[in-house]
PDB file of C-alpha atoms in Angstrom:
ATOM      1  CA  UNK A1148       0.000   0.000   0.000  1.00 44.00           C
ATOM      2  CA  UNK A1149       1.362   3.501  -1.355  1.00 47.00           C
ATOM      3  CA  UNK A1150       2.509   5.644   1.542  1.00 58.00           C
ATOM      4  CA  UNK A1151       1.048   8.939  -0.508  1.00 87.00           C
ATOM      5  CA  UNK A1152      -1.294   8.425  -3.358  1.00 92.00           C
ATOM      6  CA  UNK A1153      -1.084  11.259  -5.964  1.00 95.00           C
ATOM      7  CA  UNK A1154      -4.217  13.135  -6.761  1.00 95.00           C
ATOM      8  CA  UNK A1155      -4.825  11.064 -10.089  1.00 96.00           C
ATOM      9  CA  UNK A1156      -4.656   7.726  -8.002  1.00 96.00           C
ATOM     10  CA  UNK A1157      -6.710   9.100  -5.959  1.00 97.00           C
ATOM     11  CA  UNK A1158      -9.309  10.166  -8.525  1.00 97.00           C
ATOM     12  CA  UNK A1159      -8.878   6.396 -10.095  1.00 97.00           C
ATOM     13  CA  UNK A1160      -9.709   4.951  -6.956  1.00 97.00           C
ATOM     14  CA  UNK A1161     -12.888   6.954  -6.685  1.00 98.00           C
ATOM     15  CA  UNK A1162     -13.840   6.823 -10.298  1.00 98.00           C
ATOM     16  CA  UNK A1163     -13.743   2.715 -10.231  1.00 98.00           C
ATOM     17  CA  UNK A1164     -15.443   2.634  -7.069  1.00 97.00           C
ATOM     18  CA  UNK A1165     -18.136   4.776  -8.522  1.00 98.00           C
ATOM     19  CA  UNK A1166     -18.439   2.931 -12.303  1.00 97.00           C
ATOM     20  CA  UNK A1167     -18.252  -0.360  -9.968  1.00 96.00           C
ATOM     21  CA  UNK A1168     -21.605   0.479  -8.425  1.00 95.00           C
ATOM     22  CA  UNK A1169     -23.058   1.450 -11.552  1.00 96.00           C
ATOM     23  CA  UNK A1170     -22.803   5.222 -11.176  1.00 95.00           C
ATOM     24  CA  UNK A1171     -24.378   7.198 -13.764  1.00 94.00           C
ATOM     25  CA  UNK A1172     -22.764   9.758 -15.710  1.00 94.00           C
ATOM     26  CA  UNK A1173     -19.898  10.134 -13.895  1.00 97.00           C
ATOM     27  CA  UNK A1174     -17.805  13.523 -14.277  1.00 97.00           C
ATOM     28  CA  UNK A1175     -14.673  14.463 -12.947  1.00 97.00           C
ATOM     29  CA  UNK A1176     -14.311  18.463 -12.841  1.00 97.00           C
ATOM     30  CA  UNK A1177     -10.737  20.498 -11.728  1.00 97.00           C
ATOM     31  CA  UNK A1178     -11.860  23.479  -9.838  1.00 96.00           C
ATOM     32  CA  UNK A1179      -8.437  24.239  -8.337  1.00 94.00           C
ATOM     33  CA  UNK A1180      -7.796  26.959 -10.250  1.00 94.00           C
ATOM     34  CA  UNK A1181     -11.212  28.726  -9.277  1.00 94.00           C
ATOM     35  CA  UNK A1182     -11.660  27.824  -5.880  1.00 92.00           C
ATOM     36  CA  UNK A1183      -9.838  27.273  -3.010  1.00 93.00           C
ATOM     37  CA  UNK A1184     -12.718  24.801  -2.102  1.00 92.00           C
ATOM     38  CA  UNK A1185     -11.069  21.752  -4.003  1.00 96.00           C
ATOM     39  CA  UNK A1186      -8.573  20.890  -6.311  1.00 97.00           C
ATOM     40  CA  UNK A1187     -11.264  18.375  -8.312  1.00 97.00           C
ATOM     41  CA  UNK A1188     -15.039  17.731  -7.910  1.00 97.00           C
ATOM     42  CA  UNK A1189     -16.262  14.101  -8.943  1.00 98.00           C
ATOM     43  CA  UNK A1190     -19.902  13.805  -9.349  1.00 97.00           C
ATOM     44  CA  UNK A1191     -21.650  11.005 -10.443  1.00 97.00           C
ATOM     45  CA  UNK A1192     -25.786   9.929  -9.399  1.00 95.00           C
ATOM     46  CA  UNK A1193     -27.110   6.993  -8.500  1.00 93.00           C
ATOM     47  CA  UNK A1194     -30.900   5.708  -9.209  1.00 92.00           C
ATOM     48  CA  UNK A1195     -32.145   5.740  -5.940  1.00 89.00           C
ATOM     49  CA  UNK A1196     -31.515   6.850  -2.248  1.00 86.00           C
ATOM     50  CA  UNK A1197     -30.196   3.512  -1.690  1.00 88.00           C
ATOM     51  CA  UNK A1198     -27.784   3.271  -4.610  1.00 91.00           C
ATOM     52  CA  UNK A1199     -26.802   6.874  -3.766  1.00 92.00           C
ATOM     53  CA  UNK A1200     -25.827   5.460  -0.160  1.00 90.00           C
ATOM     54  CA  UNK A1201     -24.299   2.498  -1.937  1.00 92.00           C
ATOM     55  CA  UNK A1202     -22.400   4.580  -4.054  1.00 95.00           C
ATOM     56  CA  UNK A1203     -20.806   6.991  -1.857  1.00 94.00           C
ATOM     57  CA  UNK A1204     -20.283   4.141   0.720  1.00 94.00           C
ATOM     58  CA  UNK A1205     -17.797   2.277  -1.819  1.00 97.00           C
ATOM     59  CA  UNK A1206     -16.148   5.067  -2.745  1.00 97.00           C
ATOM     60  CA  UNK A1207     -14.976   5.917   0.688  1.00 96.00           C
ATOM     61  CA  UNK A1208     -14.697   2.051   1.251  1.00 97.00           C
ATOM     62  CA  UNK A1209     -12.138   1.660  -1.789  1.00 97.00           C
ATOM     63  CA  UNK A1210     -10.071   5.165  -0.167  1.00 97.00           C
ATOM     64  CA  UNK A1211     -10.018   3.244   3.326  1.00 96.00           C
ATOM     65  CA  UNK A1212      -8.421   0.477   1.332  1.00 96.00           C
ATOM     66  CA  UNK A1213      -5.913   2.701   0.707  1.00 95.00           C
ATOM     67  CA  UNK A1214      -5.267   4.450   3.601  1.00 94.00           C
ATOM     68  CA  UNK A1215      -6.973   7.301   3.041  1.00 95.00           C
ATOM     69  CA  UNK A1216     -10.193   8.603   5.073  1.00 95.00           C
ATOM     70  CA  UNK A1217     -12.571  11.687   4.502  1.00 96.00           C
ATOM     71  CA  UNK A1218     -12.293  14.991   6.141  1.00 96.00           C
ATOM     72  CA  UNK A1219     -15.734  14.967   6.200  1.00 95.00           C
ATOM     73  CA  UNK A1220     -18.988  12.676   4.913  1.00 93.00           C
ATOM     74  CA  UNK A1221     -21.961  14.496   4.924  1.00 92.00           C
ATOM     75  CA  UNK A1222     -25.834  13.352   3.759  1.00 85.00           C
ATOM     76  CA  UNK A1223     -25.399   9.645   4.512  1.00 59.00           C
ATOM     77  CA  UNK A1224     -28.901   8.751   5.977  1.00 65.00           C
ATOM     78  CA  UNK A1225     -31.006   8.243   3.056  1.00 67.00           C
ATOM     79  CA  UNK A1226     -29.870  11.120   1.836  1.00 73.00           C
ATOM     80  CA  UNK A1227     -30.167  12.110  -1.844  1.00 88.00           C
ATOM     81  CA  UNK A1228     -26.952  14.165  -1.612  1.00 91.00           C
ATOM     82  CA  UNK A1229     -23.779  12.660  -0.429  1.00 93.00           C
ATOM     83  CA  UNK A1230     -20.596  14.603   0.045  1.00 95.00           C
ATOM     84  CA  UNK A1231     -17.225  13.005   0.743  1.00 96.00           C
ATOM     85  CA  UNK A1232     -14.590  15.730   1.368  1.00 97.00           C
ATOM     86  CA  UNK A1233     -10.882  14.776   0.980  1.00 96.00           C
ATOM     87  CA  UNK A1234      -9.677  17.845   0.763  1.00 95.00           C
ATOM     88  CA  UNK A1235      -8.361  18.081  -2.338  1.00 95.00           C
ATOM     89  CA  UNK A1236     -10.736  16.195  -3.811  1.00 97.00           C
ATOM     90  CA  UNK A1237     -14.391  16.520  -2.821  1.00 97.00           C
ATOM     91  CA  UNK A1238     -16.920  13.490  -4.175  1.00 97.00           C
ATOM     92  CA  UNK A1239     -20.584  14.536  -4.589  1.00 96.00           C
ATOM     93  CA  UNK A1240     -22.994  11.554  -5.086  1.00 95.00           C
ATOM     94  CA  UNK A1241     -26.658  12.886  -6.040  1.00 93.00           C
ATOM     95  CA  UNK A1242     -30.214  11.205  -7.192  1.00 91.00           C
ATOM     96  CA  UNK A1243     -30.650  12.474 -10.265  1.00 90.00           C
ATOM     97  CA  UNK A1244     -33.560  14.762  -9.426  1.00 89.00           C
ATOM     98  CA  UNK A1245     -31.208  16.524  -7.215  1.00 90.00           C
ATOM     99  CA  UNK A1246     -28.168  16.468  -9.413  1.00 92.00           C
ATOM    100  CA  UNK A1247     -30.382  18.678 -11.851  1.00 92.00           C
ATOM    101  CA  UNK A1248     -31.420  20.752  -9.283  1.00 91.00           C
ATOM    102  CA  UNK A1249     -27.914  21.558  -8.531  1.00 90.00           C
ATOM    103  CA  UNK A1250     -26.518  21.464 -11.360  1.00 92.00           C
ATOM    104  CA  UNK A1251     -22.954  21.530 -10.116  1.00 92.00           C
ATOM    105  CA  UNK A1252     -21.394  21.348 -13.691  1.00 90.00           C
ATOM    106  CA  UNK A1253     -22.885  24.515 -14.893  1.00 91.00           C
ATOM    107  CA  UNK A1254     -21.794  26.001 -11.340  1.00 90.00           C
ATOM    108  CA  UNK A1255     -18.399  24.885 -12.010  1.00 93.00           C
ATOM    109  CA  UNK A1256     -18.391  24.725 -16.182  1.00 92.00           C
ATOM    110  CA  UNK A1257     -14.728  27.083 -15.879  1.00 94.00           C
ATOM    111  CA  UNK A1258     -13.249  24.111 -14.529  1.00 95.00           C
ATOM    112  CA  UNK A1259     -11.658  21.867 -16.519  1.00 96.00           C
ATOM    113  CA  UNK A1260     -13.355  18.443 -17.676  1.00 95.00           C
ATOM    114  CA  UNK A1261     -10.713  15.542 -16.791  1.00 96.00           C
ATOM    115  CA  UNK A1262     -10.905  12.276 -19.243  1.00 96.00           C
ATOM    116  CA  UNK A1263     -11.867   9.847 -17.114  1.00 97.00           C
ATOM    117  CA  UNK A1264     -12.656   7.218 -20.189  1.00 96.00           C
ATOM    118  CA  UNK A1265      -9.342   4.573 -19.099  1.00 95.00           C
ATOM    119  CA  UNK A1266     -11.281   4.196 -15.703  1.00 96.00           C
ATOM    120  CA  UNK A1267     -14.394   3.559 -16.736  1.00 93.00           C
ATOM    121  CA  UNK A1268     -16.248   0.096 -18.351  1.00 83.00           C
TER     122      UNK A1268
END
């Protein structure tokens, strides 16, 4: 197990994670340049509350894995919104009623879309 994971492991990890579940329309966003919020957003959404929960919950299961735990997890009780905060990298998982309602890639549409096609199936 890597001592330090670099930020693009760390993406990887979550990305897989997320594609494992069967995330939908997973993005990957780098906001570092606009905000001192995060270096990268991910954002993917799930079909239901539960997937949602499932979702975020292997995401920050895979990270464990690799030694590395959340600042913060926030909307985990049947929650439609789940944030994992890592710092640098801050996952959002959404139902997709609320990820339109959001609409965090519009928010954020300065930053710069990562290629995220090797991680995915």
């Amino acid at each position: 197990m890597p001592d330090k994971l670099t930020q693009e492991q760390k993406l990887e990890i979550i990305v897989k994670a997320l594609d494992s579940k069967k995330a939908e329309d997973i993005k990957v966003i780098k906001v570092g340049d606009l905000t001192i919020i995060a270096d990268y957003f991910v954002i993917a959404d799930g079909t239901s509350s539960t997937q949602t929960k499932a979702l975020a919950d292997e995401a920050e299961y895979k990270m464990q894995e690799n030694g590395v735990t959340p600042n913060r997890v926030q909307g985990n009780n049947g929650s439609n919104w789940v944030i994992i905060d890592y710092g640098d990298i801050v996952v959002h998982v959404f139902s997709k009623d609320q990820r339109d309602f959001y609409n965090l890639e519009r928010l954020w549409r300065d930053g710069e879309d990562v290629d995220i096609s090797d991680w995915i199936k």
